[in-house]
Tab-separated table of C-alpha atoms in Angstrom:
chain	number	residue	atom	x	y	z
A	8	MET	CA	0.000	0.000	0.000
A	9	ASN	CA	3.041	2.300	0.072
A	10	ASN	CA	2.683	5.532	-1.904
A	11	GLN	CA	-0.873	4.684	-2.781
A	12	GLN	CA	-4.024	6.425	-1.795
A	13	LYS	CA	-5.616	4.577	1.087
A	14	PRO	CA	-9.377	4.428	1.472
A	15	TYR	CA	-9.138	6.077	4.888
A	16	ASP	CA	-6.840	8.953	3.870
A	17	ASN	CA	-9.816	11.274	3.460
A	18	ILE	CA	-11.166	10.847	6.997
A	19	PRO	CA	-10.382	14.124	8.761
A	20	GLY	CA	-8.367	14.297	11.983
A	21	THR	CA	-7.748	10.555	11.977
A	22	THR	CA	-4.693	8.333	11.696
A	23	VAL	CA	-5.381	4.677	11.080
A	24	PHE	CA	-2.844	2.408	12.785
A	25	ASP	CA	-1.976	0.282	9.779
A	26	GLY	CA	1.119	-1.604	8.729
A	27	ASP	CA	2.982	1.547	7.688
A	28	MET	CA	2.405	3.158	11.074
A	29	ALA	CA	3.117	-0.080	12.956
A	30	ARG	CA	6.420	-0.412	11.097
A	31	ILE	CA	7.737	3.074	11.879
A	32	GLY	CA	6.333	2.966	15.404
A	33	PHE	CA	7.533	-0.473	16.457
A	34	HIS	CA	10.225	0.585	18.940
A	35	LEU	CA	8.179	3.540	20.197
A	36	ASN	CA	5.261	1.249	20.996
A	37	GLN	CA	7.471	-1.366	22.603
A	38	PHE	CA	9.028	1.351	24.771
A	39	CYS	CA	5.480	2.254	25.879
A	40	MET	CA	4.815	-1.414	26.561
A	41	SER	CA	7.777	-1.533	28.944
A	42	LEU	CA	5.923	0.946	31.180
A	43	MET	CA	3.544	-1.857	32.146
A	44	GLN	CA	6.151	-2.795	34.765
A	45	GLU	CA	6.440	-0.741	37.908
A	46	SER	CA	10.249	-0.942	38.011
A	47	ASN	CA	10.406	0.452	34.477
A	48	ARG	CA	7.990	3.246	35.321
A	49	VAL	CA	10.239	4.252	38.196
A	50	ALA	CA	13.354	4.142	36.018
A	51	PHE	CA	11.656	6.192	33.311
A	52	LYS	CA	10.495	8.865	35.746
A	53	GLN	CA	13.935	9.083	37.343
A	54	ASN	CA	15.655	9.920	34.078
A	55	GLU	CA	13.400	9.952	31.056
A	56	ARG	CA	16.122	10.764	28.537
A	57	ALA	CA	18.417	7.988	29.764
A	58	TYR	CA	15.573	5.496	29.743
A	59	LEU	CA	14.557	6.451	26.216
A	60	ASP	CA	18.146	6.135	25.028
A	61	GLN	CA	17.986	2.407	25.755
A	62	TRP	CA	15.464	2.074	22.924
A	63	PRO	CA	16.307	2.257	19.213
A	64	MET	CA	13.781	5.030	18.646
A	65	THR	CA	14.267	8.041	16.394
A	66	GLU	CA	15.279	11.334	17.929
A	67	ALA	CA	11.939	12.785	16.855
A	68	GLN	CA	10.091	10.011	18.697
A	69	LYS	CA	12.150	10.535	21.853
A	70	THR	CA	11.551	14.290	21.746
A	71	ALA	CA	7.821	13.785	21.277
A	72	VAL	CA	7.760	11.463	24.311
A	73	LEU	CA	9.656	13.991	26.436
A	74	GLU	CA	7.237	16.728	25.320
A	75	ARG	CA	4.169	14.450	25.726
A	76	ASN	CA	3.214	15.572	22.237
A	77	PHE	CA	0.556	12.965	21.494
A	78	SER	CA	-0.361	14.297	18.063
A	79	GLN	CA	3.268	13.980	17.041
A	80	LEU	CA	3.563	10.549	18.660
A	81	ILE	CA	0.586	9.345	16.623
A	82	ALA	CA	2.177	10.767	13.464
A	83	LEU	CA	5.418	8.927	14.279
A	84	GLY	CA	3.745	5.538	14.539
A	85	GLY	CA	2.516	5.469	18.102
A	86	ASN	CA	-0.693	3.609	18.813
A	87	ILE	CA	-3.065	5.187	21.300
A	88	TYR	CA	-3.383	2.047	23.441
A	89	TYR	CA	0.385	2.061	23.822
A	90	LEU	CA	0.707	5.822	24.235
A	91	VAL	CA	-1.756	5.962	27.132
A	92	LYS	CA	0.772	3.904	29.092
A	93	ILE	CA	2.883	7.093	29.130
A	94	SER	CA	-0.012	9.211	30.389
A	95	SER	CA	-0.918	6.523	32.958
A	96	THR	CA	2.676	6.701	34.207
A	97	ASP	CA	2.101	10.459	34.568
A	98	GLY	CA	-1.098	9.745	36.505
A	99	LEU	CA	-3.311	11.268	33.812
A	100	SER	CA	-6.634	10.001	32.511
A	101	VAL	CA	-7.110	8.805	28.960
A	102	ALA	CA	-9.350	11.809	28.337
A	103	ALA	CA	-6.560	14.134	29.452
A	104	ALA	CA	-4.177	12.589	26.928
A	105	VAL	CA	-6.741	12.315	24.149
A	106	SER	CA	-7.987	15.875	24.486
A	107	THR	CA	-4.510	17.284	23.794
A	108	MET	CA	-4.872	16.082	20.208
A	109	THR	CA	-7.992	18.178	19.697
A	110	ASP	CA	-8.387	21.952	19.620
A	111	LEU	CA	-10.142	21.750	22.994
A	112	SER	CA	-8.885	22.022	26.551
A	113	VAL	CA	-9.377	18.987	28.800
A	114	ASP	CA	-12.407	20.615	30.425
A	115	GLU	CA	-13.888	21.631	27.089
A	116	TYR	CA	-13.340	18.106	25.764
A	117	ILE	CA	-15.011	16.493	28.775
A	118	ASP	CA	-17.867	18.962	28.439
A	119	MET	CA	-18.257	18.047	24.768
A	120	MET	CA	-18.473	14.368	25.726
A	121	ARG	CA	-21.118	15.137	28.350
A	122	ARG	CA	-23.147	16.888	25.676
A	123	GLY	CA	-23.104	13.765	23.507
A	124	GLY	CA	-19.664	13.836	21.944
A	125	ARG	CA	-18.356	15.152	18.647
A	126	SER	CA	-20.923	14.904	15.884
A	127	PRO	CA	-19.996	12.963	12.767
A	128	GLU	CA	-21.667	15.695	10.694
A	129	GLY	CA	-18.950	17.474	8.724
A	130	ASN	CA	-16.349	15.084	10.135
A	131	ARG	CA	-16.579	12.252	7.647
A	132	PHE	CA	-14.555	13.564	4.699
A	133	THR	CA	-11.609	15.918	4.458
A	134	ASP	CA	-12.582	17.298	1.072
A	135	GLN	CA	-15.852	18.858	2.117
A	136	GLY	CA	-17.442	20.243	5.197
A	137	GLU	CA	-20.750	18.554	4.529
A	138	SER	CA	-21.072	14.842	4.736
A	139	LYS	CA	-21.917	13.034	1.556
A	140	PRO	CA	-23.220	9.546	0.982
A	141	SER	CA	-20.289	7.202	1.150
A	142	GLU	CA	-19.500	5.232	-1.980
A	143	GLU	CA	-18.592	2.299	0.217
A	144	SER	CA	-21.737	2.625	2.279
A	145	LEU	CA	-23.677	-0.531	1.678
A	146	TRP	CA	-25.561	-0.125	4.864
A	147	GLN	CA	-26.433	3.465	5.628
A	148	LYS	CA	-29.996	4.251	4.723
B	13	MET	CA	-25.063	-32.033	24.478
B	14	ALA	CA	-23.747	-28.509	24.916
B	15	LYS	CA	-25.915	-25.708	23.643
B	16	VAL	CA	-25.616	-21.987	22.957
B	17	THR	CA	-28.719	-20.557	24.591
B	18	SER	CA	-28.219	-16.822	24.504
B	19	GLY	CA	-25.805	-14.006	23.864
B	20	LEU	CA	-25.182	-10.475	24.865
B	21	GLY	CA	-23.350	-7.450	23.578
B	22	THR	CA	-21.754	-4.898	25.849
B	23	SER	CA	-19.161	-2.169	25.779
B	24	HIS	CA	-16.093	-2.889	27.914
B	25	ILE	CA	-15.153	0.648	28.931
B	26	PRO	CA	-12.368	0.731	31.577
B	27	LEU	CA	-14.096	3.454	33.635
B	28	LEU	CA	-16.890	1.002	34.483
B	29	GLY	CA	-14.452	-1.387	36.136
B	30	TYR	CA	-12.649	1.478	37.821
B	31	LEU	CA	-15.877	2.764	39.376
B	32	MET	CA	-16.828	-0.696	40.632
B	33	ASP	CA	-13.368	-1.331	42.040
B	34	LYS	CA	-13.414	2.027	43.875
B	35	GLY	CA	-16.889	1.331	45.276
B	36	GLU	CA	-18.352	4.326	43.420
B	37	SER	CA	-20.699	2.574	41.019
B	38	HIS	CA	-23.701	3.178	43.280
B	39	LEU	CA	-23.275	6.976	43.215
B	40	GLU	CA	-26.257	8.810	41.806
B	41	LYS	CA	-24.254	10.466	39.064
B	42	TRP	CA	-23.386	7.091	37.551
B	43	ALA	CA	-26.908	5.689	37.873
B	44	PRO	CA	-27.805	6.267	34.197
B	45	ILE	CA	-24.937	3.916	33.311
B	46	PHE	CA	-25.324	1.157	35.883
B	47	LYS	CA	-29.135	1.024	36.003
B	48	GLY	CA	-29.027	-0.425	32.512
B	49	TYR	CA	-27.339	-3.548	33.898
B	50	GLU	CA	-29.746	-4.246	36.762
B	51	PHE	CA	-31.947	-6.374	34.509
B	52	THR	CA	-28.854	-8.192	33.290
B	53	LYS	CA	-27.702	-9.124	36.791
B	54	LYS	CA	-31.097	-10.708	37.525
B	55	TRP	CA	-31.259	-12.358	34.116
B	56	ILE	CA	-27.843	-14.006	34.442
B	57	ARG	CA	-28.784	-15.508	37.823
B	58	GLU	CA	-31.713	-17.220	36.127
B	59	GLN	CA	-29.747	-18.292	33.079
B	60	LYS	CA	-26.825	-19.777	35.044
B	61	PRO	CA	-24.511	-20.391	32.096
B	62	ASP	CA	-21.864	-23.027	32.628
B	63	VAL	CA	-19.514	-21.408	30.146
B	64	VAL	CA	-19.272	-17.956	28.593
B	65	ILE	CA	-17.325	-17.568	25.363
B	66	LEU	CA	-16.207	-13.992	25.806
B	67	VAL	CA	-15.210	-12.168	22.634
B	68	TYR	CA	-13.040	-9.124	23.343
B	69	ASN	CA	-9.945	-7.342	22.173
B	70	ASP	CA	-6.700	-7.132	24.069
B	71	HIS	CA	-5.529	-3.509	24.440
B	72	ALA	CA	-1.752	-3.881	24.211
B	73	THR	CA	-1.726	-5.961	27.378
B	74	THR	CA	-1.006	-9.602	26.575
B	75	PHE	CA	-0.366	-9.046	22.898
B	76	ASP	CA	2.086	-6.268	22.121
B	77	MET	CA	3.665	-5.453	18.764
B	78	LYS	CA	5.687	-8.679	18.896
B	79	LEU	CA	2.639	-10.831	18.317
B	80	ILE	CA	-0.728	-9.815	16.860
B	81	PRO	CA	-3.108	-12.736	16.379
B	82	THR	CA	-6.265	-11.902	14.463
B	83	PHE	CA	-8.266	-14.494	16.414
B	84	ALA	CA	-6.885	-16.147	19.558
B	85	ILE	CA	-8.749	-18.645	21.740
B	86	GLY	CA	-7.814	-19.235	25.356
B	87	CYS	CA	-7.492	-22.950	26.133
B	88	GLY	CA	-5.896	-22.508	29.554
B	89	GLU	CA	-7.076	-23.538	33.022
B	90	SER	CA	-7.227	-19.955	34.296
B	91	TYR	CA	-6.317	-16.353	33.526
B	92	ARG	CA	-5.149	-13.656	35.896
B	93	PRO	CA	-6.532	-10.115	35.564
B	94	ALA	CA	-3.751	-8.004	34.049
B	95	ASP	CA	-1.878	-5.076	35.505
B	96	GLU	CA	-2.606	-2.481	32.837
B	97	GLY	CA	-0.251	0.052	34.323
B	98	TYR	CA	-1.906	0.902	37.632
B	99	GLY	CA	-2.200	-2.489	39.324
B	100	ALA	CA	-4.426	-5.445	38.460
B	101	ARG	CA	-8.182	-5.090	38.992
B	102	PRO	CA	-9.190	-6.686	42.327
B	103	VAL	CA	-11.508	-9.174	40.667
B	104	PRO	CA	-11.504	-12.981	40.846
B	105	LEU	CA	-9.285	-15.249	38.837
B	106	VAL	CA	-10.962	-16.138	35.539
B	107	LYS	CA	-11.484	-19.883	35.301
B	108	GLY	CA	-11.125	-21.346	31.836
B	109	ALA	CA	-12.956	-24.240	30.203
B	110	PRO	CA	-9.998	-26.026	28.599
B	111	LYS	CA	-11.817	-29.135	27.455
B	112	LEU	CA	-14.510	-27.228	25.585
B	113	ALA	CA	-12.019	-24.608	24.401
B	114	TRP	CA	-9.754	-27.218	22.839
B	115	HIS	CA	-12.760	-28.855	21.239
B	116	ILE	CA	-13.832	-25.513	19.745
B	117	ALA	CA	-10.289	-24.768	18.570
B	118	GLU	CA	-9.988	-28.126	16.823
B	119	SER	CA	-13.445	-27.886	15.324
B	120	VAL	CA	-13.277	-24.352	13.969
B	121	ILE	CA	-9.741	-24.785	12.625
B	122	LEU	CA	-11.017	-27.763	10.660
B	123	GLN	CA	-13.938	-25.588	9.539
B	124	GLY	CA	-11.376	-23.172	8.051
B	125	PHE	CA	-10.643	-20.642	10.813
B	126	ASP	CA	-6.940	-20.483	11.591
B	127	LEU	CA	-7.163	-19.619	15.272
B	128	THR	CA	-4.172	-18.939	17.468
B	129	ILE	CA	-4.224	-21.115	20.593
B	130	VAL	CA	-3.221	-19.487	23.875
B	131	ASN	CA	-2.614	-21.452	27.067
B	132	GLU	CA	-1.230	-18.730	29.311
B	133	MET	CA	-2.156	-15.094	29.294
B	134	THR	CA	-3.452	-12.322	31.478
B	135	VAL	CA	-6.766	-10.696	30.606
B	136	ASP	CA	-7.377	-6.953	30.556
B	137	HIS	CA	-10.430	-4.740	30.985
B	138	GLY	CA	-11.788	-5.934	27.637
B	139	LEU	CA	-12.630	-9.231	29.326
B	140	THR	CA	-12.994	-8.381	33.023
B	141	VAL	CA	-15.237	-5.310	32.685
B	142	PRO	CA	-18.030	-7.261	30.951
B	143	LEU	CA	-17.817	-9.936	33.684
B	144	SER	CA	-18.131	-7.245	36.349
B	145	MET	CA	-21.027	-5.492	34.626
B	146	VAL	CA	-22.991	-8.719	34.222
B	147	PHE	CA	-22.167	-10.619	37.431
B	148	GLY	CA	-21.488	-7.654	39.716
B	149	GLU	CA	-19.096	-7.844	42.635
B	150	VAL	CA	-18.643	-11.535	43.411
B	151	GLU	CA	-16.197	-13.687	45.349
B	152	GLU	CA	-15.694	-15.828	42.308
B	153	TRP	CA	-17.064	-15.740	38.783
B	154	PRO	CA	-20.017	-18.152	38.687
B	155	CYS	CA	-19.076	-19.716	35.353
B	156	GLN	CA	-16.133	-20.781	33.284
B	157	VAL	CA	-14.883	-18.431	30.587
B	158	ILE	CA	-13.333	-19.080	27.193
B	159	PRO	CA	-11.554	-15.897	26.100
B	160	LEU	CA	-11.695	-15.204	22.374
B	161	ALA	CA	-9.385	-12.309	21.599
B	162	VAL	CA	-9.845	-10.445	18.313
B	163	ASN	CA	-7.342	-7.977	16.911
B	164	THR	CA	-9.039	-4.617	16.568
B	165	VAL	CA	-5.969	-2.553	17.483
B	166	VAL	CA	-3.914	-2.897	14.316
B	167	TYR	CA	-5.589	-2.301	10.938
B	168	PRO	CA	-7.147	-4.339	9.527
B	169	ALA	CA	-9.405	-6.083	11.986
B	170	PRO	CA	-11.075	-9.209	10.627
B	171	THR	CA	-14.053	-8.453	8.400
B	172	GLY	CA	-17.600	-8.512	9.653
B	173	GLU	CA	-18.382	-11.406	7.354
B	174	ARG	CA	-15.518	-13.415	8.800
B	175	CYS	CA	-16.627	-12.625	12.340
B	176	LEU	CA	-20.208	-13.638	11.631
B	177	ALA	CA	-19.022	-16.886	10.041
B	178	LEU	CA	-16.729	-17.607	12.995
B	179	GLY	CA	-19.687	-17.240	15.302
B	180	LYS	CA	-21.591	-19.792	13.250
B	181	ALA	CA	-18.617	-22.165	13.324
B	182	ILE	CA	-18.323	-21.811	17.099
B	183	ARG	CA	-21.993	-22.620	17.504
B	184	ALA	CA	-21.581	-25.747	15.363
B	185	ALA	CA	-18.583	-26.769	17.463
B	186	VAL	CA	-20.435	-26.252	20.742
B	187	GLU	CA	-23.367	-28.347	19.526
B	188	GLN	CA	-21.013	-31.248	18.818
B	189	PHE	CA	-19.641	-31.233	22.354
B	190	PRO	CA	-20.994	-34.221	24.329
B	191	ASP	CA	-21.227	-32.689	27.815
B	192	ASP	CA	-24.500	-31.074	28.879
B	193	LEU	CA	-23.466	-27.454	29.122
B	194	THR	CA	-25.309	-24.174	28.843
B	195	VAL	CA	-23.103	-21.846	26.839
B	196	GLN	CA	-23.418	-18.132	26.192
B	197	VAL	CA	-21.467	-16.035	23.723
B	198	TRP	CA	-20.748	-12.422	24.587
B	199	GLY	CA	-19.595	-9.841	22.044
B	200	THR	CA	-17.924	-6.847	23.633
B	201	GLY	CA	-16.446	-3.486	22.679
B	202	GLY	CA	-17.760	-0.348	21.018
B	203	MET	CA	-19.866	1.493	20.547
B	204	SER	CA	-18.816	4.627	18.655
B	205	HIS	CA	-15.625	6.212	19.948
B	206	GLN	CA	-12.380	7.679	18.727
B	207	LEU	CA	-9.415	8.123	21.040
B	208	LEU	CA	-7.008	9.943	18.752
B	209	GLY	CA	-6.498	12.893	16.471
B	210	GLU	CA	-8.396	16.121	16.012
B	211	ARG	CA	-11.566	14.095	15.548
B	212	ALA	CA	-11.237	12.465	19.000
B	213	GLY	CA	-14.468	12.292	20.940
B	214	LEU	CA	-16.566	11.303	17.936
B	215	ILE	CA	-19.890	9.742	18.893
B	216	ASN	CA	-22.507	8.631	16.372
B	217	ARG	CA	-25.669	7.819	18.276
B	218	GLU	CA	-27.701	7.281	15.118
B	219	TRP	CA	-25.194	4.745	13.800
B	220	ASP	CA	-24.987	2.906	17.116
B	221	LEU	CA	-28.749	2.598	17.473
B	222	ALA	CA	-29.138	1.470	13.853
B	223	PHE	CA	-26.434	-1.156	14.466
B	224	MET	CA	-28.317	-2.451	17.498
B	225	ASP	CA	-31.589	-2.473	15.535
B	226	ASP	CA	-30.130	-4.332	12.569
B	227	LEU	CA	-28.151	-6.838	14.606
B	228	LYS	CA	-31.346	-8.723	15.399
B	229	ASN	CA	-32.564	-9.500	11.889
B	230	ASP	CA	-30.346	-7.739	9.348
B	231	TYR	CA	-26.989	-8.892	10.642
B	232	GLU	CA	-25.936	-10.080	7.182
B	233	LYS	CA	-26.129	-6.446	6.103
B	234	LEU	CA	-24.035	-5.363	9.082
B	235	ALA	CA	-21.451	-7.992	8.186
B	236	LYS	CA	-20.772	-6.131	4.919
B	237	ILE	CA	-19.705	-2.919	6.657
B	238	SER	CA	-16.037	-2.306	5.907
B	239	GLN	CA	-13.615	-1.235	8.604
B	240	VAL	CA	-13.134	2.042	6.738
B	241	GLU	CA	-16.841	2.717	7.063
B	242	TYR	CA	-16.771	1.838	10.763
B	243	ILE	CA	-13.913	4.282	11.243
B	244	ARG	CA	-15.553	7.049	9.215
B	245	GLU	CA	-18.948	6.689	10.880
B	246	SER	CA	-18.205	5.467	14.387
B	247	GLY	CA	-14.573	6.416	15.031
B	248	THR	CA	-11.285	4.561	14.921
B	249	GLU	CA	-12.247	2.412	17.913
B	250	GLY	CA	-15.852	1.963	16.780
B	251	SER	CA	-14.663	-0.914	14.631
B	252	GLU	CA	-14.637	-3.023	17.801
B	253	MET	CA	-18.300	-3.591	16.962
B	254	VAL	CA	-17.328	-6.400	14.568
B	255	MET	CA	-16.940	-8.507	17.703
B	256	TRP	CA	-20.688	-8.309	18.310
B	257	LEU	CA	-21.107	-10.155	15.001
B	258	ILE	CA	-19.291	-13.200	16.384
B	259	MET	CA	-21.878	-13.325	19.147
B	260	ARG	CA	-24.704	-12.849	16.647
B	261	GLY	CA	-23.384	-15.595	14.382
B	262	ALA	CA	-23.408	-18.049	17.269
B	263	LEU	CA	-27.140	-17.582	17.846
B	264	ASN	CA	-30.220	-18.744	15.979
B	265	HIS	CA	-31.486	-16.655	13.097
B	266	GLU	CA	-34.563	-16.056	15.218
B	267	VAL	CA	-33.712	-14.360	18.480
B	268	GLN	CA	-35.642	-12.415	21.022
B	269	GLU	CA	-34.169	-9.156	22.261
B	270	VAL	CA	-34.932	-9.220	25.967
B	271	HIS	CA	-32.974	-6.152	27.039
B	272	ARG	CA	-31.293	-3.065	25.640
B	273	HIS	CA	-29.353	-0.166	27.124
B	274	TYR	CA	-27.595	2.771	25.480
B	275	HIS	CA	-25.912	5.714	27.129
B	276	VAL	CA	-23.596	8.549	26.072
B	277	PRO	CA	-21.007	9.183	27.308
B	278	VAL	CA	-18.965	6.871	29.446
B	279	SER	CA	-15.658	8.740	29.498
B	280	ASN	CA	-14.785	8.872	25.768
B	281	THR	CA	-17.253	6.310	24.552
B	282	ALA	CA	-20.862	5.472	23.755
B	283	LEU	CA	-22.043	2.550	25.866
B	284	GLY	CA	-24.235	-0.102	24.281
B	285	HIS	CA	-25.648	-3.293	25.760
B	286	LEU	CA	-28.251	-5.793	24.631
B	287	ILE	CA	-29.296	-9.364	25.346
B	288	TYR	CA	-30.595	-11.946	22.888
B	289	GLU	CA	-32.176	-15.271	23.701
B	290	ASN	CA	-32.490	-17.939	21.074
B	291	ALA	CA	-36.096	-18.338	20.065
B	292	SER	CA	-37.185	-21.658	21.534
B	293	GLN	CA	-36.986	-24.912	19.630
B	294	GLU	CA	-35.722	-23.379	16.422
B	295	SER	CA	-32.463	-25.214	16.845
B	296	GLU	CA	-34.329	-28.519	16.751
B	297	GLU	CA	-36.331	-27.467	13.710
B	298	GLU	CA	-33.198	-26.412	11.868
B	299	LYS	CA	-31.612	-29.770	12.493
B	300	THR	CA	-34.534	-31.591	10.913
B	301	LEU	CA	-34.552	-29.397	7.813
């Protein structure tokens, strides 16, 4: 699928964790996985840079971890279920981590969820604000 | 003979387990969530399943990027609740059903489903939250559990058609098993949610409710939904709903919906829950056809 248009490329604000992302994010995600162990969480918090340097990650990935830049971590192959292990180590909720990828503050994001979440209207296709019937939609009435 | 009598679908949102573990599930502010399971707790005490085949996805807990099985069946004696980064949930050990699980594995592999067989693993909130929501706080789980883990973390997840067909194959396997056992199949995950990107927080109530409507009779139509359409309409994590199709495939064509619950939000997610019972005697009629 390299260099080809993917059927999910036109979904706005969305990165699908496919083979390309899994490939570039392998070491980043396995670093996150190591935080499942308490001793590793302690070592990471004691010296984050030194801990990261034990992993064959790119400099950009390490920087994004240090900055807790989740949008960048997703772009560099991180998977959200792995990345939340970093925010759990920080004692943060999933919502706190997730909201940083939106244009909302944590409180605004939580408020949006309480009001029923983000509407799919206008959020289905990148190329137009309005939703249009999907060519692949065999089901939608 | 063993028999699949009923099935249920439920979200497996971590917050639900967290609230129960902290003793906060009874608080008034969470009542709209937990009230929807009061019927279920009574229902399960009447049904008394011997075995639950629990379809869920592992969330980077047992399976990391080293190993990503599309379908994995647990054939072990027991499974410990996993430490997902903040200590294991204080819930009972999950007892397996190795004899039936091995029978199902052998049967469905010969029916064309190349399952991965797992004998030792820990189980995360995807499996333990549904047990808590259905059985409540118990000293031990009152049934055996066969974990069926489905990859929905790495694209692509198995197709809806494949999931539906696997459910049918599991039902056929169960019905060949000589012991008298009451078996349920639970499909978990969903409903609409997206945990990443600028579109995070997406909820599509209309989609979720239509899915629950169509699952009863028009499940073949649901099985044709592509993962791309799930993602576009119900969020990146909404595609967990394919796991409900495994449950549906394991039941009769004719089912009775005896309970339904839907609530938005539970943290980042739309919660959905329903219960189907096989319409009586149809299984016998089908056999004679």
